[in-house]
Amino acid sequence: GTITIAPFRNGRSKRHLKVCGDLGVVNFHEFDIRNLKSIEESVAHSDVVVNLLGSSTNTKNFSMADANIEGSNRIAKISKDFGVDRFVQVSSYNADPNSPSEFFATKGIAEEVVKQHYPDATIVRPAPMYGRNSKFLNDMLSIKVFGGNIIYRQEVYPTHVEQVAQALEKIVYDDSTAGKTYELYGNERYSRVELREMLKYMIHLNQYGFFPAASGYDMPAPEFLVKIWCLLNGKLNPSLEAFDYDTYRRSTLHQKIDPSALTYKDLGIVSDELADWLYKYVK
């Protein structure tokens, strides 16, 4: 019963969403963060705007600051100008303006920028999300990984993407969530190294036997070499989500939980266990 406007850049990536509602319920609008008119047309008749826009890499067209800070600023300002009642900013775990990671820092600054336009904005900080074809799991499925001992060492509390969607639905319909900050994370702490080992034993199923090299292996490397490799990756592949230098920085920062933030529990949601879903999604 909710009419939804879904701004998009890539026409192919949004087609499957059309069938999520009856005729006229899910509406698409072509959008570019540099085109203010396209933002205005996207939010003009909305009661609530949920900002899901962001980037964890610098590309030749947009830096992380462009996407995470200036993008949020433009969307929030225009939403306010057009009288949108509520604004929900989807940020990130570890968002902190003073973080050594460019991604976490730009996400933290974006929260402050949004609050300048909407002091009662709802901030949502999801942990790394697992689900069907999720980047979080895909990043760990490579057969051969150089420096996995470094880039996979970060410890996080993965959360189910479907539960993040449920949480956002509850937040949108409940005006009492305005002005509050929610951190959405799973019950169990994992290092990515641990998760990669779990994935390797799932990948080999349906093979004739278990061959460690065929299921995935790391090429351990000293830290200085991994730093150089990540630096070069970012320079040579600026438009690809490759392991860049900020990936290395994030690998040094374990997920921190903000004790003052609300959680799934405050929304009446019981967090799923990753172990119950992992095989389904890897399969």
mmCIF file with all atom_site columns, N, CA and C in Angstrom, residues 22-74:
data_model
loop_
_atom_site.group_PDB
_atom_site.id
_atom_site.type_symbol
_atom_site.label_atom_id
_atom_site.label_alt_id
_atom_site.label_comp_id
_atom_site.label_asym_id
_atom_site.label_entity_id
_atom_site.label_seq_id
_atom_site.pdbx_PDB_ins_code
_atom_site.Cartn_x
_atom_site.Cartn_y
_atom_site.Cartn_z
_atom_site.occupancy
_atom_site.B_iso_or_equiv
_atom_site.pdbx_formal_charge
_atom_site.auth_seq_id
_atom_site.auth_comp_id
_atom_site.auth_asym_id
_atom_site.auth_atom_id
_atom_site.pdbx_PDB_model_num
ATOM 1   N N  . ASP A 1 22 ? 2.137  -4.001 -6.622  1.00 0.00 ? 22 ASP A N  1
ATOM 2   C CA . ASP A 1 22 ? 1.133  -3.977 -7.682  1.00 0.00 ? 22 ASP A CA 1
ATOM 3   C C  . ASP A 1 22 ? 1.436  -2.853 -8.671  1.00 0.00 ? 22 ASP A C  1
ATOM 4   N N  . LEU A 1 23 ? 0.681  -2.815 -9.739  1.00 0.00 ? 23 LEU A N  1
ATOM 5   C CA . LEU A 1 23 ? 0.873  -1.812 -10.779 1.00 0.00 ? 23 LEU A CA 1
ATOM 6   C C  . LEU A 1 23 ? 0.812  -0.405 -10.187 1.00 0.00 ? 23 LEU A C  1
ATOM 7   N N  . GLY A 1 24 ? 1.841  0.396  -10.450 1.00 0.00 ? 24 GLY A N  1
ATOM 8   C CA . GLY A 1 24 ? 1.860  1.777  -9.977  1.00 0.00 ? 24 GLY A CA 1
ATOM 9   C C  . GLY A 1 24 ? 2.435  1.980  -8.591  1.00 0.00 ? 24 GLY A C  1
ATOM 10  N N  . VAL A 1 25 ? 2.809  0.888  -7.905  1.00 0.00 ? 25 VAL A N  1
ATOM 11  C CA . VAL A 1 25 ? 3.321  1.012  -6.535  1.00 0.00 ? 25 VAL A CA 1
ATOM 12  C C  . VAL A 1 25 ? 4.822  1.301  -6.527  1.00 0.00 ? 25 VAL A C  1
ATOM 13  N N  . VAL A 1 26 ? 5.585  0.593  -7.360  1.00 0.00 ? 26 VAL A N  1
ATOM 14  C CA . VAL A 1 26 ? 7.042  0.796  -7.416  1.00 0.00 ? 26 VAL A CA 1
ATOM 15  C C  . VAL A 1 26 ? 7.350  1.611  -8.665  1.00 0.00 ? 26 VAL A C  1
ATOM 16  N N  . ASN A 1 27 ? 7.840  2.827  -8.456  1.00 0.00 ? 27 ASN A N  1
ATOM 17  C CA . ASN A 1 27 ? 8.084  3.751  -9.560  1.00 0.00 ? 27 ASN A CA 1
ATOM 18  C C  . ASN A 1 27 ? 9.561  4.111  -9.623  1.00 0.00 ? 27 ASN A C  1
ATOM 19  N N  . PHE A 1 28 ? 10.122 4.103  -10.818 1.00 0.00 ? 28 PHE A N  1
ATOM 20  C CA . PHE A 1 28 ? 11.543 4.368  -10.991 1.00 0.00 ? 28 PHE A CA 1
ATOM 21  C C  . PHE A 1 28 ? 11.755 5.744  -11.611 1.00 0.00 ? 28 PHE A C  1
ATOM 22  N N  . HIS A 1 29 ? 12.827 6.383  -11.175 1.00 0.00 ? 29 HIS A N  1
ATOM 23  C CA . HIS A 1 29 ? 13.156 7.699  -11.727 1.00 0.00 ? 29 HIS A CA 1
ATOM 24  C C  . HIS A 1 29 ? 14.656 7.786  -11.954 1.00 0.00 ? 29 HIS A C  1
ATOM 25  N N  . GLU A 1 30 ? 15.049 8.077  -13.192 1.00 0.00 ? 30 GLU A N  1
ATOM 26  C CA . GLU A 1 30 ? 16.479 8.159  -13.493 1.00 0.00 ? 30 GLU A CA 1
ATOM 27  C C  . GLU A 1 30 ? 17.094 9.342  -12.741 1.00 0.00 ? 30 GLU A C  1
ATOM 28  N N  . PHE A 1 31 ? 18.298 9.106  -12.207 1.00 0.00 ? 31 PHE A N  1
ATOM 29  C CA . PHE A 1 31 ? 18.819 9.984  -11.170 1.00 0.00 ? 31 PHE A CA 1
ATOM 30  C C  . PHE A 1 31 ? 20.328 10.129 -11.315 1.00 0.00 ? 31 PHE A C  1
ATOM 31  N N  . ASP A 1 32 ? 20.831 11.337 -11.077 1.00 0.00 ? 32 ASP A N  1
ATOM 32  C CA . ASP A 1 32 ? 22.280 11.576 -11.050 1.00 0.00 ? 32 ASP A CA 1
ATOM 33  C C  . ASP A 1 32 ? 22.543 12.576 -9.939  1.00 0.00 ? 32 ASP A C  1
ATOM 34  N N  . ILE A 1 33 ? 23.479 12.272 -9.059  1.00 0.00 ? 33 ILE A N  1
ATOM 35  C CA . ILE A 1 33 ? 23.730 13.118 -7.893  1.00 0.00 ? 33 ILE A CA 1
ATOM 36  C C  . ILE A 1 33 ? 24.209 14.518 -8.315  1.00 0.00 ? 33 ILE A C  1
ATOM 37  N N  . ARG A 1 34 ? 24.710 14.643 -9.569  1.00 0.00 ? 34 ARG A N  1
ATOM 38  C CA . ARG A 1 34 ? 25.157 15.953 -10.066 1.00 0.00 ? 34 ARG A CA 1
ATOM 39  C C  . ARG A 1 34 ? 24.008 16.749 -10.674 1.00 0.00 ? 34 ARG A C  1
ATOM 40  N N  . ASN A 1 35 ? 22.879 16.083 -10.899 1.00 0.00 ? 35 ASN A N  1
ATOM 41  C CA . ASN A 1 35 ? 21.716 16.726 -11.528 1.00 0.00 ? 35 ASN A CA 1
ATOM 42  C C  . ASN A 1 35 ? 20.685 17.035 -10.440 1.00 0.00 ? 35 ASN A C  1
ATOM 43  N N  . LEU A 1 36 ? 20.666 18.276 -9.960  1.00 0.00 ? 36 LEU A N  1
ATOM 44  C CA . LEU A 1 36 ? 19.790 18.632 -8.840  1.00 0.00 ? 36 LEU A CA 1
ATOM 45  C C  . LEU A 1 36 ? 18.314 18.448 -9.193  1.00 0.00 ? 36 LEU A C  1
ATOM 46  N N  . LYS A 1 37 ? 17.962 18.695 -10.447 1.00 0.00 ? 37 LYS A N  1
ATOM 47  C CA . LYS A 1 37 ? 16.567 18.536 -10.847 1.00 0.00 ? 37 LYS A CA 1
ATOM 48  C C  . LYS A 1 37 ? 16.103 17.091 -10.694 1.00 0.00 ? 37 LYS A C  1
ATOM 49  N N  . SER A 1 38 ? 17.005 16.137 -10.987 1.00 0.00 ? 38 SER A N  1
ATOM 50  C CA . SER A 1 38 ? 16.627 14.722 -10.853 1.00 0.00 ? 38 SER A CA 1
ATOM 51  C C  . SER A 1 38 ? 16.411 14.355 -9.383  1.00 0.00 ? 38 SER A C  1
ATOM 52  N N  . ILE A 1 39 ? 17.167 14.991 -8.474  1.00 0.00 ? 39 ILE A N  1
ATOM 53  C CA . ILE A 1 39 ? 16.950 14.750 -7.040  1.00 0.00 ? 39 ILE A CA 1
ATOM 54  C C  . ILE A 1 39 ? 15.608 15.349 -6.623  1.00 0.00 ? 39 ILE A C  1
ATOM 55  N N  . GLU A 1 40 ? 15.336 16.572 -7.089  1.00 0.00 ? 40 GLU A N  1
ATOM 56  C CA . GLU A 1 40 ? 14.071 17.238 -6.745  1.00 0.00 ? 40 GLU A CA 1
ATOM 57  C C  . GLU A 1 40 ? 12.877 16.400 -7.179  1.00 0.00 ? 40 GLU A C  1
ATOM 58  N N  . GLU A 1 41 ? 12.929 15.887 -8.408  1.00 0.00 ? 41 GLU A N  1
ATOM 59  C CA . GLU A 1 41 ? 11.813 15.093 -8.932  1.00 0.00 ? 41 GLU A CA 1
ATOM 60  C C  . GLU A 1 41 ? 11.658 13.780 -8.166  1.00 0.00 ? 41 GLU A C  1
ATOM 61  N N  . SER A 1 42 ? 12.768 13.258 -7.613  1.00 0.00 ? 42 SER A N  1
ATOM 62  C CA . SER A 1 42 ? 12.717 11.991 -6.877  1.00 0.00 ? 42 SER A CA 1
ATOM 63  C C  . SER A 1 42 ? 12.045 12.140 -5.517  1.00 0.00 ? 42 SER A C  1
ATOM 64  N N  . VAL A 1 43 ? 12.245 13.290 -4.853  1.00 0.00 ? 43 VAL A N  1
ATOM 65  C CA . VAL A 1 43 ? 11.767 13.437 -3.467  1.00 0.00 ? 43 VAL A CA 1
ATOM 66  C C  . VAL A 1 43 ? 10.546 14.339 -3.336  1.00 0.00 ? 43 VAL A C  1
ATOM 67  N N  . ALA A 1 44 ? 10.135 15.013 -4.426  1.00 0.00 ? 44 ALA A N  1
ATOM 68  C CA . ALA A 1 44 ? 9.154  16.105 -4.343  1.00 0.00 ? 44 ALA A CA 1
ATOM 69  C C  . ALA A 1 44 ? 7.852  15.729 -3.646  1.00 0.00 ? 44 ALA A C  1
ATOM 70  N N  . HIS A 1 45 ? 7.366  14.510 -3.838  1.00 0.00 ? 45 HIS A N  1
ATOM 71  C CA . HIS A 1 45 ? 6.044  14.151 -3.297  1.00 0.00 ? 45 HIS A CA 1
ATOM 72  C C  . HIS A 1 45 ? 6.132  13.107 -2.184  1.00 0.00 ? 45 HIS A C  1
ATOM 73  N N  . SER A 1 46 ? 7.314  12.989 -1.575  1.00 0.00 ? 46 SER A N  1
ATOM 74  C CA . SER A 1 46 ? 7.525  11.934 -0.573  1.00 0.00 ? 46 SER A CA 1
ATOM 75  C C  . SER A 1 46 ? 7.232  12.415 0.841   1.00 0.00 ? 46 SER A C  1
ATOM 76  N N  . ASP A 1 47 ? 6.783  11.492 1.685   1.00 0.00 ? 47 ASP A N  1
ATOM 77  C CA . ASP A 1 47 ? 6.630  11.752 3.124   1.00 0.00 ? 47 ASP A CA 1
ATOM 78  C C  . ASP A 1 47 ? 7.895  11.377 3.876   1.00 0.00 ? 47 ASP A C  1
ATOM 79  N N  . VAL A 1 48 ? 8.593  10.346 3.368   1.00 0.00 ? 48 VAL A N  1
ATOM 80  C CA . VAL A 1 48 ? 9.831  9.870  4.000   1.00 0.00 ? 48 VAL A CA 1
ATOM 81  C C  . VAL A 1 48 ? 10.868 9.638  2.913   1.00 0.00 ? 48 VAL A C  1
ATOM 82  N N  . VAL A 1 49 ? 12.113 10.050 3.164   1.00 0.00 ? 49 VAL A N  1
ATOM 83  C CA . VAL A 1 49 ? 13.221 9.744  2.255   1.00 0.00 ? 49 VAL A CA 1
ATOM 84  C C  . VAL A 1 49 ? 14.219 8.872  3.011   1.00 0.00 ? 49 VAL A C  1
ATOM 85  N N  . VAL A 1 50 ? 14.569 7.729  2.428   1.00 0.00 ? 50 VAL A N  1
ATOM 86  C CA . VAL A 1 50 ? 15.589 6.846  2.990   1.00 0.00 ? 50 VAL A CA 1
ATOM 87  C C  . VAL A 1 50 ? 16.807 6.932  2.079   1.00 0.00 ? 50 VAL A C  1
ATOM 88  N N  . ASN A 1 51 ? 17.907 7.463  2.606   1.00 0.00 ? 51 ASN A N  1
ATOM 89  C CA . ASN A 1 51 ? 19.110 7.621  1.790   1.00 0.00 ? 51 ASN A CA 1
ATOM 90  C C  . ASN A 1 51 ? 20.005 6.397  1.922   1.00 0.00 ? 51 ASN A C  1
ATOM 91  N N  . LEU A 1 52 ? 20.048 5.606  0.839   1.00 0.00 ? 52 LEU A N  1
ATOM 92  C CA . LEU A 1 52 ? 20.874 4.399  0.799   1.00 0.00 ? 52 LEU A CA 1
ATOM 93  C C  . LEU A 1 52 ? 22.116 4.605  -0.061  1.00 0.00 ? 52 LEU A C  1
ATOM 94  N N  . LEU A 1 53 ? 22.311 5.841  -0.541  1.00 0.00 ? 53 LEU A N  1
ATOM 95  C CA . LEU A 1 53 ? 23.401 6.095  -1.473  1.00 0.00 ? 53 LEU A CA 1
ATOM 96  C C  . LEU A 1 53 ? 24.741 6.148  -0.748  1.00 0.00 ? 53 LEU A C  1
ATOM 97  N N  . GLY A 1 54 ? 25.752 5.569  -1.351  1.00 0.00 ? 54 GLY A N  1
ATOM 98  C CA . GLY A 1 54 ? 27.085 5.618  -0.746  1.00 0.00 ? 54 GLY A CA 1
ATOM 99  C C  . GLY A 1 54 ? 28.066 4.796  -1.557  1.00 0.00 ? 54 GLY A C  1
ATOM 100 N N  . SER A 1 55 ? 29.345 4.977  -1.258  1.00 0.00 ? 55 SER A N  1
ATOM 101 C CA . SER A 1 55 ? 30.382 4.230  -1.965  1.00 0.00 ? 55 SER A CA 1
ATOM 102 C C  . SER A 1 55 ? 31.539 3.949  -1.022  1.00 0.00 ? 55 SER A C  1
ATOM 103 N N  . SER A 1 56 ? 32.115 2.758  -1.153  1.00 0.00 ? 56 SER A N  1
ATOM 104 C CA . SER A 1 56 ? 33.277 2.389  -0.323  1.00 0.00 ? 56 SER A CA 1
ATOM 105 C C  . SER A 1 56 ? 34.575 2.483  -1.108  1.00 0.00 ? 56 SER A C  1
ATOM 106 N N  . THR A 1 57 ? 34.501 3.024  -2.343  1.00 0.00 ? 57 THR A N  1
ATOM 107 C CA . THR A 1 57 ? 35.712 3.185  -3.156  1.00 0.00 ? 57 THR A CA 1
ATOM 108 C C  . THR A 1 57 ? 35.688 4.543  -3.855  1.00 0.00 ? 57 THR A C  1
ATOM 109 N N  . ASN A 1 58 ? 36.859 5.043  -4.191  1.00 0.00 ? 58 ASN A N  1
ATOM 110 C CA . ASN A 1 58 ? 36.973 6.230  -5.039  1.00 0.00 ? 58 ASN A CA 1
ATOM 111 C C  . ASN A 1 58 ? 37.024 5.766  -6.491  1.00 0.00 ? 58 ASN A C  1
ATOM 112 N N  . THR A 1 59 ? 36.240 6.397  -7.341  1.00 0.00 ? 59 THR A N  1
ATOM 113 C CA . THR A 1 59 ? 36.273 6.065  -8.768  1.00 0.00 ? 59 THR A CA 1
ATOM 114 C C  . THR A 1 59 ? 36.704 7.303  -9.546  1.00 0.00 ? 59 THR A C  1
ATOM 115 N N  . LYS A 1 60 ? 36.843 7.156  -10.850 1.00 0.00 ? 60 LYS A N  1
ATOM 116 C CA . LYS A 1 60 ? 37.300 8.298  -11.662 1.00 0.00 ? 60 LYS A CA 1
ATOM 117 C C  . LYS A 1 60 ? 36.216 9.382  -11.747 1.00 0.00 ? 60 LYS A C  1
ATOM 118 N N  . ASN A 1 61 ? 34.966 9.022  -11.462 1.00 0.00 ? 61 ASN A N  1
ATOM 119 C CA . ASN A 1 61 ? 33.880 10.004 -11.521 1.00 0.00 ? 61 ASN A CA 1
ATOM 120 C C  . ASN A 1 61 ? 33.497 10.566 -10.153 1.00 0.00 ? 61 ASN A C  1
ATOM 121 N N  . PHE A 1 62 ? 33.559 9.738  -9.121  1.00 0.00 ? 62 PHE A N  1
ATOM 122 C CA . PHE A 1 62 ? 33.111 10.158 -7.798  1.00 0.00 ? 62 PHE A CA 1
ATOM 123 C C  . PHE A 1 62 ? 34.090 9.684  -6.729  1.00 0.00 ? 62 PHE A C  1
ATOM 124 N N  . SER A 1 63 ? 34.510 10.590 -5.871  1.00 0.00 ? 63 SER A N  1
ATOM 125 C CA . SER A 1 63 ? 35.280 10.189 -4.691  1.00 0.00 ? 63 SER A CA 1
ATOM 126 C C  . SER A 1 63 ? 34.296 9.727  -3.619  1.00 0.00 ? 63 SER A C  1
ATOM 127 N N  . MET A 1 64 ? 34.822 9.111  -2.561  1.00 0.00 ? 64 MET A N  1
ATOM 128 C CA . MET A 1 64 ? 33.950 8.721  -1.446  1.00 0.00 ? 64 MET A CA 1
ATOM 129 C C  . MET A 1 64 ? 33.312 9.950  -0.806  1.00 0.00 ? 64 MET A C  1
ATOM 130 N N  . ALA A 1 65 ? 34.056 11.051 -0.775  1.00 0.00 ? 65 ALA A N  1
ATOM 131 C CA . ALA A 1 65 ? 33.499 12.294 -0.221  1.00 0.00 ? 65 ALA A CA 1
ATOM 132 C C  . ALA A 1 65 ? 32.339 12.789 -1.091  1.00 0.00 ? 65 ALA A C  1
ATOM 133 N N  . ASP A 1 66 ? 32.467 12.676 -2.416  1.00 0.00 ? 66 ASP A N  1
ATOM 134 C CA . ASP A 1 66 ? 31.380 13.084 -3.316  1.00 0.00 ? 66 ASP A CA 1
ATOM 135 C C  . ASP A 1 66 ? 30.116 12.275 -3.034  1.00 0.00 ? 66 ASP A C  1
ATOM 136 N N  . ALA A 1 67 ? 30.281 10.947 -2.987  1.00 0.00 ? 67 ALA A N  1
ATOM 137 C CA . ALA A 1 67 ? 29.122 10.061 -2.847  1.00 0.00 ? 67 ALA A CA 1
ATOM 138 C C  . ALA A 1 67 ? 28.539 10.104 -1.444  1.00 0.00 ? 67 ALA A C  1
ATOM 139 N N  . ASN A 1 68 ? 29.413 10.002 -0.434  1.00 0.00 ? 68 ASN A N  1
ATOM 140 C CA . ASN A 1 68 ? 28.921 9.834  0.937   1.00 0.00 ? 68 ASN A CA 1
ATOM 141 C C  . ASN A 1 68 ? 28.551 11.153 1.607   1.00 0.00 ? 68 ASN A C  1
ATOM 142 N N  . ILE A 1 69 ? 29.374 12.193 1.394   1.00 0.00 ? 69 ILE A N  1
ATOM 143 C CA . ILE A 1 69 ? 29.119 13.467 2.081   1.00 0.00 ? 69 ILE A CA 1
ATOM 144 C C  . ILE A 1 69 ? 28.266 14.400 1.226   1.00 0.00 ? 69 ILE A C  1
ATOM 145 N N  . GLU A 1 70 ? 28.801 14.774 0.052   1.00 0.00 ? 70 GLU A N  1
ATOM 146 C CA . GLU A 1 70 ? 28.078 15.740 -0.775  1.00 0.00 ? 70 GLU A CA 1
ATOM 147 C C  . GLU A 1 70 ? 26.763 15.156 -1.283  1.00 0.00 ? 70 GLU A C  1
ATOM 148 N N  . GLY A 1 71 ? 26.756 13.851 -1.587  1.00 0.00 ? 71 GLY A N  1
ATOM 149 C CA . GLY A 1 71 ? 25.506 13.214 -2.009  1.00 0.00 ? 71 GLY A CA 1
ATOM 150 C C  . GLY A 1 71 ? 24.453 13.299 -0.922  1.00 0.00 ? 71 GLY A C  1
ATOM 151 N N  . SER A 1 72 ? 24.823 12.956 0.311   1.00 0.00 ? 72 SER A N  1
ATOM 152 C CA . SER A 1 72 ? 23.879 13.030 1.438   1.00 0.00 ? 72 SER A CA 1
ATOM 153 C C  . SER A 1 72 ? 23.426 14.465 1.674   1.00 0.00 ? 72 SER A C  1
ATOM 154 N N  . ASN A 1 73 ? 24.374 15.409 1.549   1.00 0.00 ? 73 ASN A N  1
ATOM 155 C CA . ASN A 1 73 ? 24.052 16.814 1.766   1.00 0.00 ? 73 ASN A CA 1
ATOM 156 C C  . ASN A 1 73 ? 23.001 17.296 0.772   1.00 0.00 ? 73 ASN A C  1
ATOM 157 N N  . ARG A 1 74 ? 23.197 16.969 -0.497  1.00 0.00 ? 74 ARG A N  1
ATOM 158 C CA . ARG A 1 74 ? 22.261 17.430 -1.530  1.00 0.00 ? 74 ARG A CA 1
ATOM 159 C C  . ARG A 1 74 ? 20.879 16.806 -1.346  1.00 0.00 ? 74 ARG A C  1
#
